[in-house]
Structures are given as C-alpha cells and as structure tokens.
mmCIF file of C-alpha atoms in Angstrom:
data_model
loop_
_atom_site.group_PDB
_atom_site.id
_atom_site.type_symbol
_atom_site.label_atom_id
_atom_site.label_comp_id
_atom_site.label_asym_id
_atom_site.label_seq_id
_atom_site.Cartn_x
_atom_site.Cartn_y
_atom_site.Cartn_z
ATOM 1 C CA PRO A 24 0.000 0.000 0.000
ATOM 2 C CA VAL A 25 1.021 3.605 -0.571
ATOM 3 C CA PRO A 26 2.242 4.880 2.783
ATOM 4 C CA TYR A 27 1.649 8.064 4.638
ATOM 5 C CA ALA A 28 4.913 9.146 6.213
ATOM 6 C CA ASP A 29 6.614 11.957 8.044
ATOM 7 C CA VAL A 30 9.362 13.248 5.739
ATOM 8 C CA PRO A 31 12.217 15.730 6.172
ATOM 9 C CA VAL A 32 12.801 18.648 3.835
ATOM 10 C CA MET A 33 16.502 18.979 3.053
ATOM 11 C CA LYS A 34 18.273 21.770 1.199
ATOM 12 C CA ARG A 35 21.624 23.514 0.802
ATOM 13 C CA ALA A 36 23.623 23.390 4.052
ATOM 14 C CA ASN A 37 20.850 21.297 5.615
ATOM 15 C CA GLY A 38 21.361 17.850 4.099
ATOM 16 C CA MET A 39 21.948 14.346 5.398
ATOM 17 C CA LYS A 40 25.259 12.781 6.438
ATOM 18 C CA MET A 41 25.634 9.078 7.271
ATOM 19 C CA THR A 42 28.421 7.665 9.456
ATOM 20 C CA LEU A 43 29.313 4.035 8.771
ATOM 21 C CA LYS A 44 30.074 2.027 11.889
ATOM 22 C CA ASN A 45 33.173 0.526 10.255
ATOM 23 C CA GLU A 46 33.981 3.730 8.330
ATOM 24 C CA SER A 47 34.222 2.103 4.890
ATOM 25 C CA VAL A 48 32.760 -0.735 2.846
ATOM 26 C CA THR A 49 33.909 -2.414 -0.376
ATOM 27 C CA VAL A 50 31.304 -3.893 -2.705
ATOM 28 C CA ASN A 51 31.270 -5.717 -6.019
ATOM 29 C CA ASP A 52 27.503 -5.513 -6.475
ATOM 30 C CA PHE A 53 25.326 -2.798 -4.995
ATOM 31 C CA THR A 54 21.850 -1.318 -5.096
ATOM 32 C CA VAL A 55 21.029 2.268 -4.128
ATOM 33 C CA GLU A 56 17.362 3.230 -3.888
ATOM 34 C CA PHE A 57 15.266 6.029 -2.461
ATOM 35 C CA LEU A 58 12.008 7.934 -2.688
ATOM 36 C CA VAL A 59 12.512 11.581 -3.550
ATOM 37 C CA LYS A 60 10.588 14.736 -4.447
ATOM 38 C CA VAL A 61 12.330 17.969 -5.463
ATOM 39 C CA ASP A 62 11.059 21.428 -6.333
ATOM 40 C CA GLY A 63 13.979 23.124 -8.099
ATOM 41 C CA LEU A 64 14.761 21.363 -11.374
ATOM 42 C CA GLY A 65 15.261 23.900 -14.140
ATOM 43 C CA LEU A 66 17.598 25.805 -16.432
ATOM 44 C CA ARG A 67 21.024 26.661 -14.998
ATOM 45 C CA LYS A 68 20.369 24.419 -11.996
ATOM 46 C CA ASN A 69 22.894 21.695 -12.693
ATOM 47 C CA ASN A 70 24.674 19.156 -10.515
ATOM 48 C CA GLN A 71 22.016 18.817 -7.803
ATOM 49 C CA ILE A 72 23.368 15.825 -5.900
ATOM 50 C CA LEU A 73 21.197 13.219 -4.198
ATOM 51 C CA PHE A 74 22.822 10.028 -2.812
ATOM 52 C CA ASN A 75 26.605 10.413 -2.786
ATOM 53 C CA ALA A 76 29.130 7.945 -1.366
ATOM 54 C CA ALA A 77 32.815 8.244 -2.103
ATOM 55 C CA ASP A 78 36.398 7.417 -1.188
ATOM 56 C CA TYR A 79 38.635 9.935 -2.893
ATOM 57 C CA SER A 80 41.879 9.038 -1.142
ATOM 58 C CA GLY A 81 43.509 8.740 -4.583
ATOM 59 C CA GLY A 82 42.071 11.957 -6.003
ATOM 60 C CA GLU A 83 38.835 13.236 -7.492
ATOM 61 C CA GLY A 84 38.733 10.884 -10.485
ATOM 62 C CA GLY A 85 36.417 8.381 -8.851
ATOM 63 C CA THR A 86 38.754 5.437 -9.451
ATOM 64 C CA ASP A 87 39.082 4.566 -5.768
ATOM 65 C CA GLY A 88 35.389 4.656 -5.075
ATOM 66 C CA GLU A 89 32.333 6.587 -6.110
ATOM 67 C CA ILE A 90 28.582 6.090 -6.105
ATOM 68 C CA PHE A 91 27.349 9.490 -7.131
ATOM 69 C CA THR A 92 23.782 10.383 -8.145
ATOM 70 C CA ARG A 93 22.444 13.728 -9.298
ATOM 71 C CA PHE A 94 19.998 15.663 -11.391
ATOM 72 C CA ALA A 95 21.396 17.681 -14.322
ATOM 73 C CA ALA A 96 25.004 16.596 -14.714
ATOM 74 C CA ASP A 97 27.624 19.301 -15.299
ATOM 75 C CA GLY A 98 27.403 20.532 -18.870
ATOM 76 C CA ALA A 99 24.021 18.884 -19.418
ATOM 77 C CA ALA A 100 22.492 21.818 -21.293
ATOM 78 C CA GLY A 101 18.873 21.034 -22.068
ATOM 79 C CA LYS A 102 18.894 18.050 -19.721
ATOM 80 C CA TRP A 103 18.030 19.726 -16.444
ATOM 81 C CA ASP A 104 15.296 17.151 -15.777
ATOM 82 C CA LYS A 105 17.562 14.112 -16.209
ATOM 83 C CA PHE A 106 19.020 11.817 -13.538
ATOM 84 C CA GLN A 107 22.528 10.377 -13.612
ATOM 85 C CA ILE A 108 24.616 7.929 -11.597
ATOM 86 C CA LYS A 109 28.423 7.850 -11.745
ATOM 87 C CA ASN A 110 30.488 4.862 -10.645
ATOM 88 C CA GLN A 111 34.202 4.224 -11.108
ATOM 89 C CA GLY A 112 34.597 7.070 -13.577
ATOM 90 C CA LYS A 113 31.656 6.037 -15.789
ATOM 91 C CA SER A 114 28.418 8.010 -16.091
ATOM 92 C CA TYR A 115 24.978 6.499 -16.718
ATOM 93 C CA ASP A 116 22.049 8.696 -17.728
ATOM 94 C CA ALA A 117 18.403 7.801 -17.163
ATOM 95 C CA GLN A 118 15.880 8.375 -19.950
ATOM 96 C CA THR A 119 13.003 9.560 -17.749
ATOM 97 C CA SER A 120 12.160 13.272 -17.760
ATOM 98 C CA PHE A 121 11.611 14.144 -14.094
ATOM 99 C CA LYS A 122 9.157 16.784 -12.910
ATOM 100 C CA ASN A 123 9.172 19.120 -9.954
ATOM 101 C CA ASN A 124 6.991 18.358 -6.947
ATOM 102 C CA VAL A 125 6.366 14.718 -7.881
ATOM 103 C CA TRP A 126 7.433 11.713 -5.815
ATOM 104 C CA TYR A 127 9.704 9.225 -7.586
ATOM 105 C CA HIS A 128 11.299 5.963 -6.584
ATOM 106 C CA ILE A 129 14.778 5.690 -8.103
ATOM 107 C CA ALA A 130 16.925 2.539 -7.930
ATOM 108 C CA CYS A 131 20.410 1.977 -9.362
ATOM 109 C CA VAL A 132 21.670 -1.621 -9.522
ATOM 110 C CA ASN A 133 25.305 -2.514 -10.216
ATOM 111 C CA ASP A 134 25.728 -6.202 -11.089
ATOM 112 C CA ASN A 135 29.351 -7.123 -11.801
ATOM 113 C CA ALA A 136 28.576 -10.743 -12.680
ATOM 114 C CA ALA A 137 26.159 -9.585 -15.369
ATOM 115 C CA GLY A 138 28.379 -6.622 -16.274
ATOM 116 C CA THR A 139 25.534 -4.121 -16.023
ATOM 117 C CA MET A 140 24.422 -0.917 -14.364
ATOM 118 C CA THR A 141 20.621 -0.649 -14.424
ATOM 119 C CA ILE A 142 18.380 2.282 -13.514
ATOM 120 C CA TYR A 143 14.756 1.775 -12.469
ATOM 121 C CA VAL A 144 12.216 4.574 -12.046
ATOM 122 C CA ASN A 145 9.038 3.840 -10.079
ATOM 123 C CA GLY A 146 9.830 0.128 -10.204
ATOM 124 C CA VAL A 147 10.093 0.035 -13.995
ATOM 125 C CA LEU A 148 13.239 -0.460 -16.087
ATOM 126 C CA ASP A 149 14.493 2.886 -17.376
ATOM 127 C CA SER A 150 17.877 1.969 -18.884
ATOM 128 C CA LYS A 151 20.715 -0.565 -18.749
ATOM 129 C CA PHE A 152 24.405 -0.102 -19.539
ATOM 130 C CA PRO A 153 27.681 -2.063 -19.529
ATOM 131 C CA ASN A 154 29.427 -1.314 -16.228
ATOM 132 C CA ALA A 155 33.060 -1.037 -15.120
ATOM 133 C CA GLN A 156 33.065 -4.532 -13.518
ATOM 134 C CA THR A 157 35.338 -3.456 -10.679
ATOM 135 C CA SER A 158 34.822 -3.284 -6.922
ATOM 136 C CA THR A 159 33.896 0.002 -5.275
ATOM 137 C CA THR A 160 35.073 1.269 -1.887
ATOM 138 C CA VAL A 161 33.125 4.062 -0.192
ATOM 139 C CA ASN A 162 34.189 5.753 3.015
ATOM 140 C CA SER A 163 32.035 7.877 5.305
ATOM 141 C CA SER A 164 35.068 9.738 6.671
ATOM 142 C CA SER A 165 36.268 10.992 3.274
ATOM 143 C CA PRO A 166 35.503 14.635 2.364
ATOM 144 C CA ARG A 167 32.370 13.753 0.372
ATOM 145 C CA GLY A 168 31.648 10.716 2.511
ATOM 146 C CA PHE A 169 28.177 9.190 2.675
ATOM 147 C CA ARG A 170 25.608 11.908 2.017
ATOM 148 C CA PHE A 171 22.202 12.774 0.619
ATOM 149 C CA CYS A 172 21.334 16.251 -0.734
ATOM 150 C CA GLY A 173 24.648 17.809 -1.685
ATOM 151 C CA GLU A 174 28.305 16.821 -1.668
ATOM 152 C CA SER A 175 29.417 19.080 1.198
ATOM 153 C CA ASP A 176 28.104 20.908 4.241
ATOM 154 C CA ASP A 177 27.333 23.927 2.041
ATOM 155 C CA ASP A 178 26.893 22.814 -1.554
ATOM 156 C CA GLY A 179 26.049 25.843 -3.673
ATOM 157 C CA TYR A 180 24.839 23.679 -6.557
ATOM 158 C CA MET A 181 21.857 22.500 -4.517
ATOM 159 C CA LYS A 182 18.963 24.762 -5.518
ATOM 160 C CA SER A 183 16.071 22.495 -4.515
ATOM 161 C CA ASN A 184 14.139 21.657 -1.434
ATOM 162 C CA VAL A 185 14.467 17.876 -1.309
ATOM 163 C CA GLN A 186 11.941 15.607 0.385
ATOM 164 C CA ALA A 187 13.176 12.040 0.840
ATOM 165 C CA SER A 188 12.084 8.730 2.294
ATOM 166 C CA GLU A 189 13.175 5.078 2.326
ATOM 167 C CA ILE A 190 16.877 5.507 1.499
ATOM 168 C CA ARG A 191 18.550 2.088 1.231
ATOM 169 C CA PHE A 192 22.047 0.886 0.397
ATOM 170 C CA TRP A 193 22.506 -2.789 -0.458
ATOM 171 C CA THR A 194 25.640 -4.883 -1.008
ATOM 172 C CA VAL A 195 23.751 -7.073 -3.494
ATOM 173 C CA ALA A 196 22.161 -6.527 -6.907
ATOM 174 C CA ARG A 197 18.387 -6.395 -6.417
ATOM 175 C CA SER A 198 16.078 -7.702 -9.130
ATOM 176 C CA GLU A 199 13.436 -5.682 -10.955
ATOM 177 C CA ALA A 200 10.671 -7.619 -9.185
ATOM 178 C CA GLN A 201 12.217 -7.003 -5.761
ATOM 179 C CA ILE A 202 12.505 -3.292 -6.460
ATOM 180 C CA LYS A 203 8.958 -2.929 -7.763
ATOM 181 C CA GLU A 204 7.395 -4.885 -4.902
ATOM 182 C CA ASN A 205 9.299 -3.046 -2.152
ATOM 183 C CA MET A 206 9.350 0.627 -3.159
ATOM 184 C CA TYR A 207 7.525 1.706 -0.016
ATOM 185 C CA GLY A 208 9.203 -0.571 2.531
ATOM 186 C CA VAL A 209 11.275 -3.695 3.087
ATOM 187 C CA ALA A 210 12.176 -5.926 6.032
ATOM 188 C CA PRO A 211 15.154 -4.436 7.916
ATOM 189 C CA THR A 212 16.719 -7.910 8.115
ATOM 190 C CA SER A 213 16.690 -8.465 4.335
ATOM 191 C CA LEU A 214 19.789 -10.189 2.940
ATOM 192 C CA GLY A 215 22.412 -7.706 1.804
ATOM 193 C CA LEU A 216 20.698 -4.628 3.272
ATOM 194 C CA PHE A 217 23.650 -2.604 4.576
ATOM 195 C CA GLY A 218 21.964 0.668 5.510
ATOM 196 C CA TYR A 219 18.277 1.554 5.727
ATOM 197 C CA TRP A 220 17.182 5.052 6.644
ATOM 198 C CA ARG A 221 13.397 5.326 6.624
ATOM 199 C CA LEU A 222 13.532 9.055 7.491
ATOM 200 C CA ASN A 223 10.217 8.864 9.334
ATOM 201 C CA GLU A 224 11.307 10.207 12.726
ATOM 202 C CA GLY A 225 9.036 13.254 12.377
ATOM 203 C CA THR A 226 11.171 15.476 14.580
ATOM 204 C CA GLY A 227 14.788 16.322 15.325
ATOM 205 C CA ASN A 228 17.944 15.888 13.273
ATOM 206 C CA ASN A 229 18.933 12.299 14.120
ATOM 207 C CA LEU A 230 18.099 9.568 11.592
ATOM 208 C CA ALA A 231 18.317 5.883 12.487
ATOM 209 C CA ASP A 232 19.683 3.011 10.427
ATOM 210 C CA ILE A 233 17.041 0.391 11.182
ATOM 211 C CA THR A 234 19.119 -2.573 9.961
ATOM 212 C CA GLY A 235 20.901 -2.744 13.316
ATOM 213 C CA ASN A 236 24.219 -2.121 11.523
ATOM 214 C CA GLU A 237 24.533 1.221 13.339
ATOM 215 C CA ASN A 238 25.194 3.290 10.234
ATOM 216 C CA ASN A 239 23.334 6.203 11.736
ATOM 217 C CA ALA A 240 22.856 9.638 10.214
ATOM 218 C CA VAL A 241 22.062 13.260 10.953
ATOM 219 C CA ILE A 242 20.568 16.205 9.131
ATOM 220 C CA PHE A 243 23.320 18.761 9.620
ATOM 221 C CA GLY A 244 22.996 22.504 9.882
ATOM 222 C CA ALA A 245 19.751 24.094 11.039
ATOM 223 C CA ASP A 246 16.983 22.269 12.854
ATOM 224 C CA ALA A 247 15.366 19.895 10.394
ATOM 225 C CA THR A 248 12.033 20.796 8.813
ATOM 226 C CA TRP A 249 9.512 17.928 8.845
ATOM 227 C CA LEU A 250 6.298 17.507 6.892
ATOM 228 C CA LEU A 251 3.976 15.191 8.787
ATOM 229 C CA ASN A 252 1.607 12.542 7.428
ATOM 230 C CA GLN A 253 2.507 13.041 3.776
ATOM 231 C CA ARG A 254 1.145 10.714 1.079
ATOM 232 C CA VAL A 255 4.284 9.304 -0.524
ATOM 233 C CA GLU A 256 2.857 8.075 -3.827
ATOM 234 C CA VAL A 257 5.147 7.802 -6.831
ATOM 235 C CA GLY A 258 4.147 9.479 -10.078
ATOM 236 C CA LYS A 259 1.288 11.534 -8.653
ATOM 237 C CA GLU A 260 1.403 15.202 -9.648
ATOM 238 C CA GLU A 261 0.229 17.913 -7.316
#
C-alpha cells in the first residue's frame, strides 16, 4: 500500500550525512534506492546531488570509489530534468524526464557478474548499460563521505528543497521484481541490506539506520524541517 509518512525537507547546508560504523565498505555488487521529491529542477540548476558515497583518497577521479547520483550533470544543457549515476569514472544517464513536486522511486543496480548498471524509475526499467566490472570502496570519513542532498556541508549547486524517504544501500544486486514490490518498505533484516534510513522520525535531526548495523545519520545545519503525514505516492502530480 502507498504509505503516509513523516518526511524531512533537506536543502543547501541542511542535508543528510551518514556515518558508517566501520567507516568504509567495499562492494562488487550494490543497489542504491530512495524515494525523492524535489522542487527546483530547471535551467542553470545543474549538478544537484542526491545520494553520494565516495572514497577519494587517490584523487577526485572516482577510481578509488564513487557512487554518485544527481539531477542535471555538469554541462548537461537542455537536460536539467535528467538523472545520472556515476560509478568508477563512468556516467549512466536515465531516460526519464523528471518533474518538480512529484514523488519518484529511483533505484540503481550494479551487477558485476552480469556486467551491467541498471536504472529503475518507479519500479520500472528505465535503462541498462555495460558497467566497469570493478569493486567500489566508499568511506564515510572521506571529504564527500556518505551523504544525501549535496556533496558538502554547504553545496552551492543545490537549488532544490528535497523531500526524501526510504533511502537504502545494499551490497547485493536487487532484481526488478524485488525493487517494484518493495518501493515503499522492506524488512530491515533483508539479505544484503547494509543501511536503511526510513527518514520517518518526524522530529529532530537524528536519523536511524534500522538494519541494526549502526550506520546512523544526521541532518546537519539548522533544525530539520519535517512535513507530517505526507502521502508518498510515486508518479502523482500535485
């Protein structure tokens, strides 16, 4: 069923930072998924970063580790409504044209055995690409760490107010059926579920990882703004 949930509103200098219990994790396969609604997609509003995990100990090239998602990649003139994920120096662009003030479920699945990076939007296949077929290390203590809504504590590229719910990071490649059937919730003990932030606290700045893995998070900066009892239904326009 479509849930009603309390959701935070994040923005520039008021985003989310996760701290991994063991600081870093190395994965061959991974799935990143989340529910998101933004209000600031438009011309000259590029590089608005959503989920971002990195380990740039070897430089900014992304060869040590990078799982980097955003709307409107740098230089994407005329593509301000497009979503992109970068991993290990390769960029993958979704085909969907995203709209402001609409909830979407976005999932990115890296499957090294199959050699693919796949993007799903609202539980439906959007696009599939050959991937880098290398392992990825991400580190929550690196400068860009484990974040949602911006790549720093004051990211000037972030022009949107970002509502989010059900952020999950998996160390396995999830199937299309699993993604479609579990957009609005999944068992915290699911196999391969590394971090699960429901973002339904309704108050305060602390956000729990409900897997029990203790990868807890905060909304940094000002006191968090919460919208209570929101209908989180994908694809429904206001």
